[in-house]
PDB file of C-alpha atoms in Angstrom:
ATOM      1  CA  MET A 263      -6.044   2.927   0.779  1.00 97.00           C
ATOM      2  CA  LEU A 264      -9.611   4.894   0.773  1.00 97.00           C
ATOM      3  CA  GLY A 265      -8.112   8.591   0.881  1.00 95.00           C
ATOM      4  CA  LEU A 266      -5.424  10.670  -1.420  1.00 93.00           C
ATOM      5  CA  ASN A 267      -3.974  13.301   1.748  1.00 91.00           C
ATOM      6  CA  ALA A 268      -0.582  13.401   2.459  1.00 89.00           C
ATOM      7  CA  SER A 269      -0.896  10.304   5.261  1.00 91.00           C
ATOM      8  CA  ALA A 270      -2.723   8.413   2.652  1.00 94.00           C
ATOM      9  CA  VAL A 271       0.228   8.872   0.403  1.00 94.00           C
ATOM     10  CA  ALA A 272       2.537   8.135   3.207  1.00 94.00           C
ATOM     11  CA  VAL A 273       0.582   4.805   4.200  1.00 96.00           C
ATOM     12  CA  ALA A 274       0.460   3.619   0.952  1.00 96.00           C
ATOM     13  CA  SER A 275       4.242   4.161  -0.090  1.00 96.00           C
ATOM     14  CA  ARG A 276       5.188   2.380   3.461  1.00 96.00           C
ATOM     15  CA  LEU A 277       2.782  -0.767   2.438  1.00 97.00           C
ATOM     16  CA  LEU A 278       3.976  -0.966  -0.761  1.00 96.00           C
ATOM     17  CA  VAL A 279       7.523  -1.093   0.356  1.00 95.00           C
ATOM     18  CA  ALA A 280       6.902  -3.670   3.336  1.00 96.00           C
ATOM     19  CA  LEU A 281       4.035  -6.064   2.205  1.00 96.00           C
ATOM     20  CA  PRO A 282       5.499  -9.257   1.098  1.00 93.00           C
ATOM     21  CA  ALA A 283       6.072  -9.159  -2.625  1.00 90.00           C
ATOM     22  CA  GLY A 284       3.283  -9.533  -5.232  1.00 90.00           C
ATOM     23  CA  THR A 285       0.660  -7.520  -2.696  1.00 94.00           C
ATOM     24  CA  ALA A 286      -1.392  -5.741  -4.459  1.00 95.00           C
ATOM     25  CA  VAL A 287      -1.958  -2.402  -2.882  1.00 97.00           C
ATOM     26  CA  ASN A 288      -5.180  -0.508  -4.479  1.00 97.00           C
ATOM     27  CA  PHE A 289      -6.004   2.912  -4.013  1.00 97.00           C
ATOM     28  CA  PHE A 290      -8.955   5.276  -4.506  1.00 97.00           C
ATOM     29  CA  GLY A 291      -8.806   9.153  -3.863  1.00 93.00           C
ATOM     30  CA  HIS A 292      -9.418  12.132  -6.406  1.00 88.00           C
ATOM     31  CA  THR A 293      -5.599  14.194  -5.633  1.00 89.00           C
ATOM     32  CA  ARG A 294      -4.276  13.861  -9.343  1.00 91.00           C
ATOM     33  CA  ALA A 295      -1.086  14.401  -8.176  1.00 93.00           C
ATOM     34  CA  ASN A 296      -0.838  11.938  -5.415  1.00 94.00           C
ATOM     35  CA  ALA A 297      -2.067   9.450  -7.257  1.00 95.00           C
ATOM     36  CA  ALA A 298       0.281   9.656  -9.974  1.00 95.00           C
ATOM     37  CA  HIS A 299       2.847   9.471  -7.736  1.00 95.00           C
ATOM     38  CA  LEU A 300       1.486   5.555  -6.264  1.00 96.00           C
ATOM     39  CA  LEU A 301       0.807   4.855  -9.858  1.00 96.00           C
ATOM     40  CA  THR A 302       4.680   5.037 -10.379  1.00 96.00           C
ATOM     41  CA  LEU A 303       5.396   3.772  -7.026  1.00 95.00           C
ATOM     42  CA  GLY A 304       3.335   0.253  -8.625  1.00 96.00           C
ATOM     43  CA  ALA A 305      -0.273   0.621  -6.544  1.00 97.00           C
ATOM     44  CA  ARG A 306      -3.153   0.182  -8.878  1.00 97.00           C
ATOM     45  CA  GLN A 307      -6.035   2.754  -8.604  1.00 97.00           C
ATOM     46  CA  ALA A 308      -9.742   1.750  -8.555  1.00 97.00           C
ATOM     47  CA  VAL A 309     -12.551   3.722 -10.097  1.00 97.00           C
ATOM     48  CA  SER A 310     -14.759   4.128  -6.742  1.00 96.00           C
ATOM     49  CA  ALA A 311     -14.546   3.228  -3.642  1.00 97.00           C
ATOM     50  CA  ALA A 312     -17.020   0.049  -3.995  1.00 97.00           C
ATOM     51  CA  ASP A 313     -14.090  -1.178  -6.382  1.00 97.00           C
ATOM     52  CA  LEU A 314     -11.839  -0.646  -3.778  1.00 97.00           C
ATOM     53  CA  ALA A 315     -13.589  -2.915  -1.374  1.00 97.00           C
ATOM     54  CA  ALA A 316     -14.169  -5.662  -4.428  1.00 97.00           C
ATOM     55  CA  ARG A 317     -10.312  -5.768  -4.818  1.00 96.00           C
ATOM     56  CA  SER A 318      -9.229  -5.708  -1.612  1.00 97.00           C
ATOM     57  CA  GLU A 319      -9.304  -8.015   2.016  1.00 97.00           C
ATOM     58  CA  LEU A 320      -7.621  -4.660   4.117  1.00 98.00           C
ATOM     59  CA  VAL A 321      -9.830  -1.191   3.671  1.00 98.00           C
ATOM     60  CA  ILE A 322      -7.701   1.912   5.506  1.00 98.00           C
ATOM     61  CA  VAL A 323      -9.350   5.067   5.513  1.00 97.00           C
ATOM     62  CA  LEU A 324      -7.390   8.362   6.038  1.00 95.00           C
ATOM     63  CA  LEU A 325      -9.782  11.365   4.657  1.00 92.00           C
ATOM     64  CA  ASP A 326      -9.563  15.329   5.991  1.00 85.00           C
ATOM     65  CA  ASP A 327     -13.105  15.465   5.805  1.00 86.00           C
ATOM     66  CA  VAL A 328     -15.342  13.156   7.852  1.00 84.00           C
ATOM     67  CA  THR A 329     -18.230  14.449   6.175  1.00 88.00           C
ATOM     68  CA  GLU A 330     -17.682  12.771   2.905  1.00 89.00           C
ATOM     69  CA  LEU A 331     -17.764   9.206   4.837  1.00 91.00           C
ATOM     70  CA  PRO A 332     -21.440   8.233   4.282  1.00 91.00           C
ATOM     71  CA  LYS A 333     -20.816   8.547   0.862  1.00 91.00           C
ATOM     72  CA  ALA A 334     -17.398   7.119   0.812  1.00 94.00           C
ATOM     73  CA  LEU A 335     -18.630   4.030   3.086  1.00 95.00           C
ATOM     74  CA  THR A 336     -22.862   3.893   1.410  1.00 92.00           C
ATOM     75  CA  GLY A 337     -24.641   4.070  -1.470  1.00 85.00           C
ATOM     76  CA  PRO A 338     -23.880   2.620  -4.844  1.00 91.00           C
ATOM     77  CA  THR A 339     -20.849   3.455  -5.349  1.00 94.00           C
ATOM     78  CA  GLY A 340     -19.384   3.427  -1.702  1.00 95.00           C
ATOM     79  CA  VAL A 341     -17.568   0.778   0.201  1.00 97.00           C
ATOM     80  CA  GLN A 342     -20.154  -1.270   1.398  1.00 96.00           C
ATOM     81  CA  ALA A 343     -21.221  -1.827  -1.853  1.00 96.00           C
ATOM     82  CA  GLY A 344     -18.659  -3.619  -3.332  1.00 97.00           C
ATOM     83  CA  VAL A 345     -17.922  -6.313  -0.271  1.00 97.00           C
ATOM     84  CA  HIS A 346     -18.414  -9.844  -1.225  1.00 96.00           C
ATOM     85  CA  SER A 347     -16.292 -11.377   1.679  1.00 97.00           C
ATOM     86  CA  PRO A 348     -15.085 -11.253   5.165  1.00 97.00           C
ATOM     87  CA  THR A 349     -13.557  -7.576   4.794  1.00 97.00           C
ATOM     88  CA  VAL A 350     -11.560  -5.071   7.900  1.00 98.00           C
ATOM     89  CA  LEU A 351     -12.610  -1.480   7.038  1.00 98.00           C
ATOM     90  CA  VAL A 352      -9.961   0.070   9.727  1.00 98.00           C
ATOM     91  CA  MET A 353     -10.775   3.546   9.863  1.00 97.00           C
ATOM     92  CA  GLY A 354      -7.178   5.819  10.304  1.00 96.00           C
ATOM     93  CA  SER A 355      -9.149   9.519  10.229  1.00 94.00           C
ATOM     94  CA  ILE A 356     -10.066  11.690  13.196  1.00 92.00           C
ATOM     95  CA  VAL A 357     -13.921  10.519  13.557  1.00 94.00           C
ATOM     96  CA  PRO A 358     -15.510  11.088  17.101  1.00 94.00           C
ATOM     97  CA  PRO A 359     -15.968   7.926  18.401  1.00 95.00           C
ATOM     98  CA  ASP A 360     -19.920   7.683  19.222  1.00 95.00           C
ATOM     99  CA  GLN A 361     -20.213   8.428  15.407  1.00 94.00           C
ATOM    100  CA  LEU A 362     -17.555   5.621  14.243  1.00 96.00           C
ATOM    101  CA  ARG A 363     -19.185   3.181  16.547  1.00 97.00           C
ATOM    102  CA  VAL A 364     -22.665   4.001  14.818  1.00 96.00           C
ATOM    103  CA  VAL A 365     -21.048   2.983  11.178  1.00 95.00           C
ATOM    104  CA  ALA A 366     -19.703   0.011  12.702  1.00 97.00           C
ATOM    105  CA  ARG A 367     -23.003  -1.486  13.827  1.00 96.00           C
ATOM    106  CA  GLN A 368     -24.352  -0.128  10.015  1.00 95.00           C
ATOM    107  CA  LEU A 369     -21.621  -1.744   8.207  1.00 96.00           C
ATOM    108  CA  LEU A 370     -21.557  -4.741   9.836  1.00 96.00           C
ATOM    109  CA  ALA A 371     -25.311  -5.188   9.784  1.00 96.00           C
ATOM    110  CA  SER A 372     -25.544  -3.849   6.095  1.00 94.00           C
ATOM    111  CA  THR A 373     -22.883  -6.522   4.724  1.00 96.00           C
ATOM    112  CA  ALA A 374     -24.331  -9.444   6.721  1.00 96.00           C
ATOM    113  CA  GLY A 375     -21.305  -9.567   9.140  1.00 96.00           C
ATOM    114  CA  LEU A 376     -18.609  -8.919   6.325  1.00 97.00           C
ATOM    115  CA  LEU A 377     -17.682  -5.940   6.904  1.00 97.00           C
ATOM    116  CA  THR A 378     -15.596  -5.431  10.242  1.00 97.00           C
ATOM    117  CA  VAL A 379     -14.500  -1.901  11.609  1.00 98.00           C
ATOM    118  CA  VAL A 380     -10.983  -1.108  13.219  1.00 98.00           C
ATOM    119  CA  ASP A 381     -10.455   1.977  14.826  1.00 98.00           C
ATOM    120  CA  ALA A 382      -6.762   2.959  14.353  1.00 98.00           C
ATOM    121  CA  PRO A 383      -6.327   6.602  14.023  1.00 95.00           C
ATOM    122  CA  LEU A 384      -2.660   6.647  11.881  1.00 93.00           C
ATOM    123  CA  GLU A 385      -2.011  10.490  11.512  1.00 81.00           C
ATOM    124  CA  GLY A 386       1.534  11.583  12.790  1.00 81.00           C
ATOM    125  CA  PRO A 387       5.075  12.357  11.452  1.00 82.00           C
ATOM    126  CA  ARG A 388       5.565  11.215   7.766  1.00 83.00           C
ATOM    127  CA  THR A 389       9.221   9.925   8.798  1.00 87.00           C
ATOM    128  CA  ASP A 390       7.411   8.199  11.438  1.00 90.00           C
ATOM    129  CA  VAL A 391       5.214   6.559   8.902  1.00 92.00           C
ATOM    130  CA  GLU A 392       8.076   6.124   6.504  1.00 90.00           C
ATOM    131  CA  LEU A 393      10.138   4.051   9.167  1.00 93.00           C
ATOM    132  CA  GLY A 394       7.525   1.796  10.055  1.00 95.00           C
ATOM    133  CA  GLU A 395       7.444   3.349  13.609  1.00 94.00           C
ATOM    134  CA  LEU A 396       4.195   5.150  14.103  1.00 94.00           C
ATOM    135  CA  SER A 397       2.773   4.726  17.416  1.00 93.00           C
ATOM    136  CA  ILE A 398      -0.630   3.241  17.089  1.00 96.00           C
ATOM    137  CA  VAL A 399      -3.512   2.736  19.187  1.00 97.00           C
ATOM    138  CA  VAL A 400      -6.161   0.462  18.268  1.00 98.00           C
ATOM    139  CA  GLY A 401      -9.892   0.172  19.128  1.00 98.00           C
ATOM    140  CA  ALA A 402     -11.639  -3.037  18.248  1.00 98.00           C
ATOM    141  CA  SER A 403     -12.792  -6.645  19.125  1.00 96.00           C
ATOM    142  CA  PRO A 404      -9.725  -8.891  20.057  1.00 97.00           C
ATOM    143  CA  LEU A 405     -10.905 -11.121  16.861  1.00 96.00           C
ATOM    144  CA  ALA A 406     -11.071  -8.027  14.273  1.00 97.00           C
ATOM    145  CA  TYR A 407      -7.608  -6.500  16.189  1.00 98.00           C
ATOM    146  CA  GLU A 408      -5.638  -9.739  15.181  1.00 97.00           C
ATOM    147  CA  THR A 409      -6.761 -10.007  11.922  1.00 97.00           C
ATOM    148  CA  ALA A 410      -5.551  -5.991  11.250  1.00 98.00           C
ATOM    149  CA  LEU A 411      -2.015  -6.732  12.982  1.00 97.00           C
ATOM    150  CA  PRO A 412      -0.153  -7.950  10.563  1.00 97.00           C
ATOM    151  CA  VAL A 413      -0.803  -4.936   8.064  1.00 97.00           C
ATOM    152  CA  LEU A 414      -0.937  -2.522  11.179  1.00 98.00           C
ATOM    153  CA  ALA A 415       2.565  -3.738  12.515  1.00 97.00           C
ATOM    154  CA  LEU A 416       4.063  -3.265   9.252  1.00 97.00           C
ATOM    155  CA  LEU A 417       2.930   0.835  10.203  1.00 97.00           C
ATOM    156  CA  GLY A 418       4.248   0.910  14.146  1.00 96.00           C
ATOM    157  CA  ARG A 419       3.757  -0.196  17.172  1.00 96.00           C
ATOM    158  CA  CYS A 420       0.174  -1.597  17.931  1.00 97.00           C
ATOM    159  CA  THR A 421      -1.422  -1.299  21.174  1.00 96.00           C
ATOM    160  CA  ARG A 422      -5.056  -2.242  21.550  1.00 97.00           C
ATOM    161  CA  VAL A 423      -7.124   0.127  24.154  1.00 97.00           C
ATOM    162  CA  GLY A 424     -10.301  -0.910  23.778  1.00 97.00           C
ATOM    163  CA  THR A 425     -13.558  -1.773  21.708  1.00 97.00           C
ATOM    164  CA  VAL A 426     -14.820   0.383  18.727  1.00 98.00           C
ATOM    165  CA  GLY A 427     -14.207   4.399  19.578  1.00 96.00           C
ATOM    166  CA  SER A 428     -11.149   3.932  22.192  1.00 97.00           C
ATOM    167  CA  GLY A 429      -8.885   4.361  20.010  1.00 97.00           C
ATOM    168  CA  GLN A 430      -9.597   7.882  18.853  1.00 96.00           C
ATOM    169  CA  ILE A 431     -10.141   8.702  22.253  1.00 96.00           C
ATOM    170  CA  ALA A 432      -6.670   7.395  22.962  1.00 95.00           C
ATOM    171  CA  LYS A 433      -5.582   9.224  19.883  1.00 93.00           C
ATOM    172  CA  SER A 434      -7.551  12.773  21.006  1.00 93.00           C
ATOM    173  CA  CYS A 435      -6.133  12.245  24.533  1.00 91.00           C
ATOM    174  CA  GLU A 436      -2.304  11.777  22.853  1.00 89.00           C
ATOM    175  CA  GLN A 437      -2.767  15.034  20.478  1.00 88.00           C
ATOM    176  CA  VAL A 438      -3.742  17.234  24.320  1.00 87.00           C
ATOM    177  CA  VAL A 439      -0.624  16.743  25.026  1.00 83.00           C
ATOM    178  CA  VAL A 440       0.810  17.525  21.158  1.00 83.00           C
ATOM    179  CA  GLY A 441      -0.837  20.551  20.642  1.00 85.00           C
ATOM    180  CA  ALA A 442      -0.503  21.929  24.440  1.00 85.00           C
ATOM    181  CA  THR A 443       3.182  21.411  24.154  1.00 81.00           C
ATOM    182  CA  ALA A 444       3.364  23.262  20.652  1.00 80.00           C
ATOM    183  CA  VAL A 445       1.611  26.435  22.053  1.00 82.00           C
ATOM    184  CA  ALA A 446       3.609  26.393  25.401  1.00 80.00           C
ATOM    185  CA  LEU A 447       6.634  26.357  22.975  1.00 78.00           C
ATOM    186  CA  ALA A 448       5.525  28.909  20.628  1.00 79.00           C
ATOM    187  CA  GLU A 449       4.765  30.937  23.953  1.00 80.00           C
ATOM    188  CA  ALA A 450       7.793  30.303  25.749  1.00 79.00           C
ATOM    189  CA  THR A 451       9.950  31.125  22.752  1.00 78.00           C
ATOM    190  CA  LEU A 452       8.422  34.410  21.878  1.00 79.00           C
ATOM    191  CA  ILE A 453       8.992  35.451  25.419  1.00 78.00           C
ATOM    192  CA  ALA A 454      12.124  34.550  25.424  1.00 80.00           C
ATOM    193  CA  GLU A 455      12.599  36.467  22.105  1.00 81.00           C
ATOM    194  CA  ARG A 456      11.377  39.408  23.113  1.00 80.00           C
ATOM    195  CA  SER A 457      14.114  39.015  25.931  1.00 83.00           C
ATOM    196  CA  GLY A 458      16.935  39.575  23.832  1.00 85.00           C
ATOM    197  CA  LEU A 459      17.574  35.489  23.692  1.00 86.00           C
ATOM    198  CA  ASP A 460      18.590  33.833  20.875  1.00 87.00           C
ATOM    199  CA  PRO A 461      15.883  31.073  19.847  1.00 78.00           C
ATOM    200  CA  THR A 462      18.278  28.903  18.040  1.00 80.00           C
ATOM    201  CA  VAL A 463      20.462  28.747  21.378  1.00 85.00           C
ATOM    202  CA  LEU A 464      17.889  28.084  23.431  1.00 80.00           C
ATOM    203  CA  LEU A 465      16.197  25.555  21.451  1.00 77.00           C
ATOM    204  CA  ALA A 466      19.523  23.648  21.145  1.00 77.00           C
ATOM    205  CA  ALA A 467      19.750  23.958  25.259  1.00 79.00           C
ATOM    206  CA  TRP A 468      16.324  22.181  25.628  1.00 75.00           C
ATOM    207  CA  LEU A 469      16.768  19.564  23.298  1.00 70.00           C
ATOM    208  CA  ASN A 470      19.950  18.707  25.313  1.00 70.00           C
ATOM    209  CA  SER A 471      18.136  18.909  28.755  1.00 58.00           C
ATOM    210  CA  SER A 472      16.258  16.351  30.477  1.00 46.00           C
ATOM    211  CA  ALA A 473      12.659  17.586  29.632  1.00 44.00           C
ATOM    212  CA  ALA A 474      13.141  17.692  25.599  1.00 48.00           C
ATOM    213  CA  SER A 475      10.237  16.061  23.962  1.00 50.00           C
ATOM    214  CA  ARG A 476       9.596  14.520  20.887  1.00 54.00           C
ATOM    215  CA  VAL A 477       6.992  17.167  20.197  1.00 53.00           C
ATOM    216  CA  LEU A 478      10.086  19.936  20.626  1.00 56.00           C
ATOM    217  CA  GLU A 479      12.857  18.095  18.419  1.00 58.00           C
ATOM    218  CA  LEU A 480      10.335  17.500  15.700  1.00 53.00           C
ATOM    219  CA  ASN A 481       9.132  21.205  15.528  1.00 54.00           C
ATOM    220  CA  ARG A 482      13.062  22.811  16.172  1.00 52.00           C
ATOM    221  CA  GLU A 483      13.190  24.058  12.522  1.00 55.00           C
ATOM    222  CA  SER A 484       9.446  24.809  11.860  1.00 54.00           C
ATOM    223  CA  LEU A 485       9.951  27.192  15.185  1.00 53.00           C
ATOM    224  CA  LEU A 486      12.685  28.993  13.421  1.00 53.00           C
ATOM    225  CA  ARG A 487      11.763  29.131   9.774  1.00 53.00           C
ATOM    226  CA  THR A 488       9.279  31.210   7.923  1.00 52.00           C
ATOM    227  CA  ASP A 489       8.142  28.561   5.321  1.00 57.00           C
ATOM    228  CA  LEU A 490       5.645  26.579   7.555  1.00 62.00           C
ATOM    229  CA  THR A 491       3.410  24.781   4.243  1.00 70.00           C
ATOM    230  CA  GLY A 492       3.470  21.164   5.322  1.00 65.00           C
ATOM    231  CA  GLY A 493       5.905  19.659   7.659  1.00 66.00           C
ATOM    232  CA  GLU A 494       6.023  16.624  10.354  1.00 69.00           C
ATOM    233  CA  LEU A 495       2.988  17.563  12.326  1.00 76.00           C
ATOM    234  CA  THR A 496       0.334  19.679  10.410  1.00 84.00           C
ATOM    235  CA  VAL A 497      -2.470  21.612  12.262  1.00 88.00           C
ATOM    236  CA  ARG A 498      -5.275  19.791  10.926  1.00 88.00           C
ATOM    237  CA  PRO A 499      -5.262  16.480  12.347  1.00 88.00           C
ATOM    238  CA  THR A 500      -4.445  17.746  15.820  1.00 88.00           C
ATOM    239  CA  ALA A 501      -7.167  20.642  15.453  1.00 91.00           C
ATOM    240  CA  GLN A 502      -9.491  17.171  14.896  1.00 91.00           C
ATOM    241  CA  ALA A 503      -8.524  15.416  17.873  1.00 90.00           C
ATOM    242  CA  LEU A 504      -8.287  18.614  20.350  1.00 90.00           C
ATOM    243  CA  GLY A 505     -11.935  19.200  19.192  1.00 91.00           C
ATOM    244  CA  LEU A 506     -13.017  15.534  20.195  1.00 90.00           C
ATOM    245  CA  ALA A 507     -10.922  15.984  23.234  1.00 89.00           C
ATOM    246  CA  GLU A 508     -13.199  19.053  24.167  1.00 91.00           C
ATOM    247  CA  VAL A 509     -15.911  17.084  23.581  1.00 91.00           C
ATOM    248  CA  GLN A 510     -14.700  14.003  25.346  1.00 90.00           C
ATOM    249  CA  SER A 511     -13.707  16.271  28.324  1.00 89.00           C
ATOM    250  CA  ARG A 512     -17.647  17.774  28.717  1.00 90.00           C
ATOM    251  CA  LEU A 513     -19.022  14.265  28.509  1.00 89.00           C
ATOM    252  CA  THR A 514     -16.708  13.255  31.666  1.00 87.00           C
ATOM    253  CA  GLY A 515     -17.285  16.371  33.664  1.00 89.00           C
ATOM    254  CA  VAL A 516     -13.232  17.362  33.371  1.00 83.00           C
ATOM    255  CA  ARG A 517     -12.631  20.816  33.887  1.00 86.00           C
ATOM    256  CA  ALA A 518      -9.679  21.337  31.619  1.00 83.00           C
ATOM    257  CA  ALA A 519      -8.970  24.928  30.861  1.00 85.00           C
ATOM    258  CA  GLN A 520      -6.044  24.565  28.614  1.00 85.00           C
ATOM    259  CA  LEU A 521      -7.435  22.384  26.393  1.00 88.00           C
ATOM    260  CA  VAL A 522     -10.312  24.963  25.800  1.00 90.00           C
ATOM    261  CA  ASP A 523      -7.325  27.594  25.492  1.00 89.00           C
ATOM    262  CA  THR A 524      -5.515  25.140  22.919  1.00 89.00           C
ATOM    263  CA  VAL A 525      -8.832  24.167  20.981  1.00 91.00           C
ATOM    264  CA  ALA A 526      -9.234  27.945  20.423  1.00 92.00           C
ATOM    265  CA  LEU A 527      -6.050  28.524  19.260  1.00 89.00           C
ATOM    266  CA  PHE A 528      -6.326  25.979  16.709  1.00 91.00           C
ATOM    267  CA  ASP A 529      -9.676  26.455  15.663  1.00 93.00           C
ATOM    268  CA  GLU A 530      -7.904  30.408  14.836  1.00 90.00           C
ATOM    269  CA  LEU A 531      -5.248  28.799  12.884  1.00 90.00           C
ATOM    270  CA  THR A 532      -7.783  26.429  11.158  1.00 91.00           C
ATOM    271  CA  GLU A 533     -10.283  29.452  10.050  1.00 91.00           C
ATOM    272  CA  ALA A 534      -7.078  31.294   9.297  1.00 88.00           C
ATOM    273  CA  GLY A 535      -6.471  28.500   6.474  1.00 90.00           C
ATOM    274  CA  LEU A 536      -3.066  27.463   7.688  1.00 88.00           C
ATOM    275  CA  ALA A 537      -4.815  23.848   8.487  1.00 88.00           C
ATOM    276  CA  GLN A 538      -1.964  22.194   6.337  1.00 86.00           C
ATOM    277  CA  HIS A 539       0.316  24.386   7.646  1.00 86.00           C
ATOM    278  CA  ASP A 540       3.403  22.590  10.535  1.00 83.00           C
ATOM    279  CA  LEU A 541       2.351  23.271  13.725  1.00 80.00           C
ATOM    280  CA  GLY A 542       5.359  25.636  14.248  1.00 78.00           C
ATOM    281  CA  VAL A 543       2.579  28.394  12.532  1.00 82.00           C
ATOM    282  CA  ALA A 544       0.688  28.567  16.190  1.00 81.00           C
ATOM    283  CA  ARG A 545       3.602  30.912  17.476  1.00 77.00           C
ATOM    284  CA  GLU A 546       2.353  33.262  14.606  1.00 78.00           C
ATOM    285  CA  ILE A 547      -0.821  33.324  16.288  1.00 79.00           C
ATOM    286  CA  VAL A 548       0.666  33.419  19.638  1.00 81.00           C
ATOM    287  CA  ALA A 549       2.357  36.622  18.220  1.00 80.00           C
ATOM    288  CA  ARG A 550      -0.408  38.125  16.982  1.00 80.00           C
ATOM    289  CA  ARG A 551      -2.473  37.658  19.874  1.00 78.00           C
ATOM    290  CA  SER A 552       0.241  39.523  22.034  1.00 77.00           C
ATOM    291  CA  VAL A 553       0.273  43.052  22.705  1.00 65.00           C
ATOM    292  CA  GLY A 554       3.736  44.495  22.178  1.00 57.00           C
ATOM    293  CA  VAL A 555       6.077  46.969  24.609  1.00 47.00           C
ATOM    294  CA  GLU A 556       4.521  50.185  22.552  1.00 44.00           C
ATOM    295  CA  GLY A 557       0.456  48.896  23.390  1.00 40.00           C
ATOM    296  CA  ARG A 558       0.461  47.907  19.345  1.00 39.00           C
ATOM    297  CA  GLU A 559      -0.541  44.198  18.254  1.00 41.00           C
ATOM    298  CA  LEU A 560       1.877  42.312  16.692  1.00 36.00           C
ATOM    299  CA  GLY A 561       1.618  40.277  13.341  1.00 39.00           C
ATOM    300  CA  ASP A 562      -0.364  42.608  11.380  1.00 38.00           C
TER     301      ASP A 562
END
């Protein structure tokens, strides 16, 4: 496991339980509290990304900041330096597909064909990770997919959608639905509340309707509580994927007006320092943008 964000810890914790007894789970990252937690669970700490690769047959990358990738993958202490036998690198972070394709070619060439990249974004609700119920879209060659599948299948249901880069595009398009639904819920509950309806009763009614979605179920509590730090679905991965989807929409000539508006809202959330908050925080931004009946700005 390369990276020690919340998603990485959840994935590593799941693998420690689900892998056959005696299988070593190694990690490298700089978050001390998360490192201490994994050590108590039985994981082993590497001293560098190169050391991690030297110990591993499969490396899962889950980094918050993809600008860290070059340093983490190349150079004297990067993954590439530690590869000495056939190794699969699973890209679990959100990365622009063209960038990932270039990285995959470079790593394959620089390791004489030993390091193969599998594109499999792993962001999702932590409860799904813990239960091994993620929905994982994978971009990889058929052979690389079959090699990584025994591990990925422990995390959820896997579907190969194409070659490297395809997984990123498929995930970003999924997040268009997630992000837009989160914004729609924020708007709908705010409108209903201002109209005198009780959001608690309203959300219960929606959950019982045939139109209720997984996003509504996951965000029901976050829409009603005031502490939105953390949560099942947070702003950062959705914002990253939405940005990627907006780029793809331009490249493919698709006019996606709602996507553009949703990206702008998630950019606003990120700039406000709310990247690690639950998606329910979108309701606060909608409220800040809204004008009250007296003509004043709300949320200030």
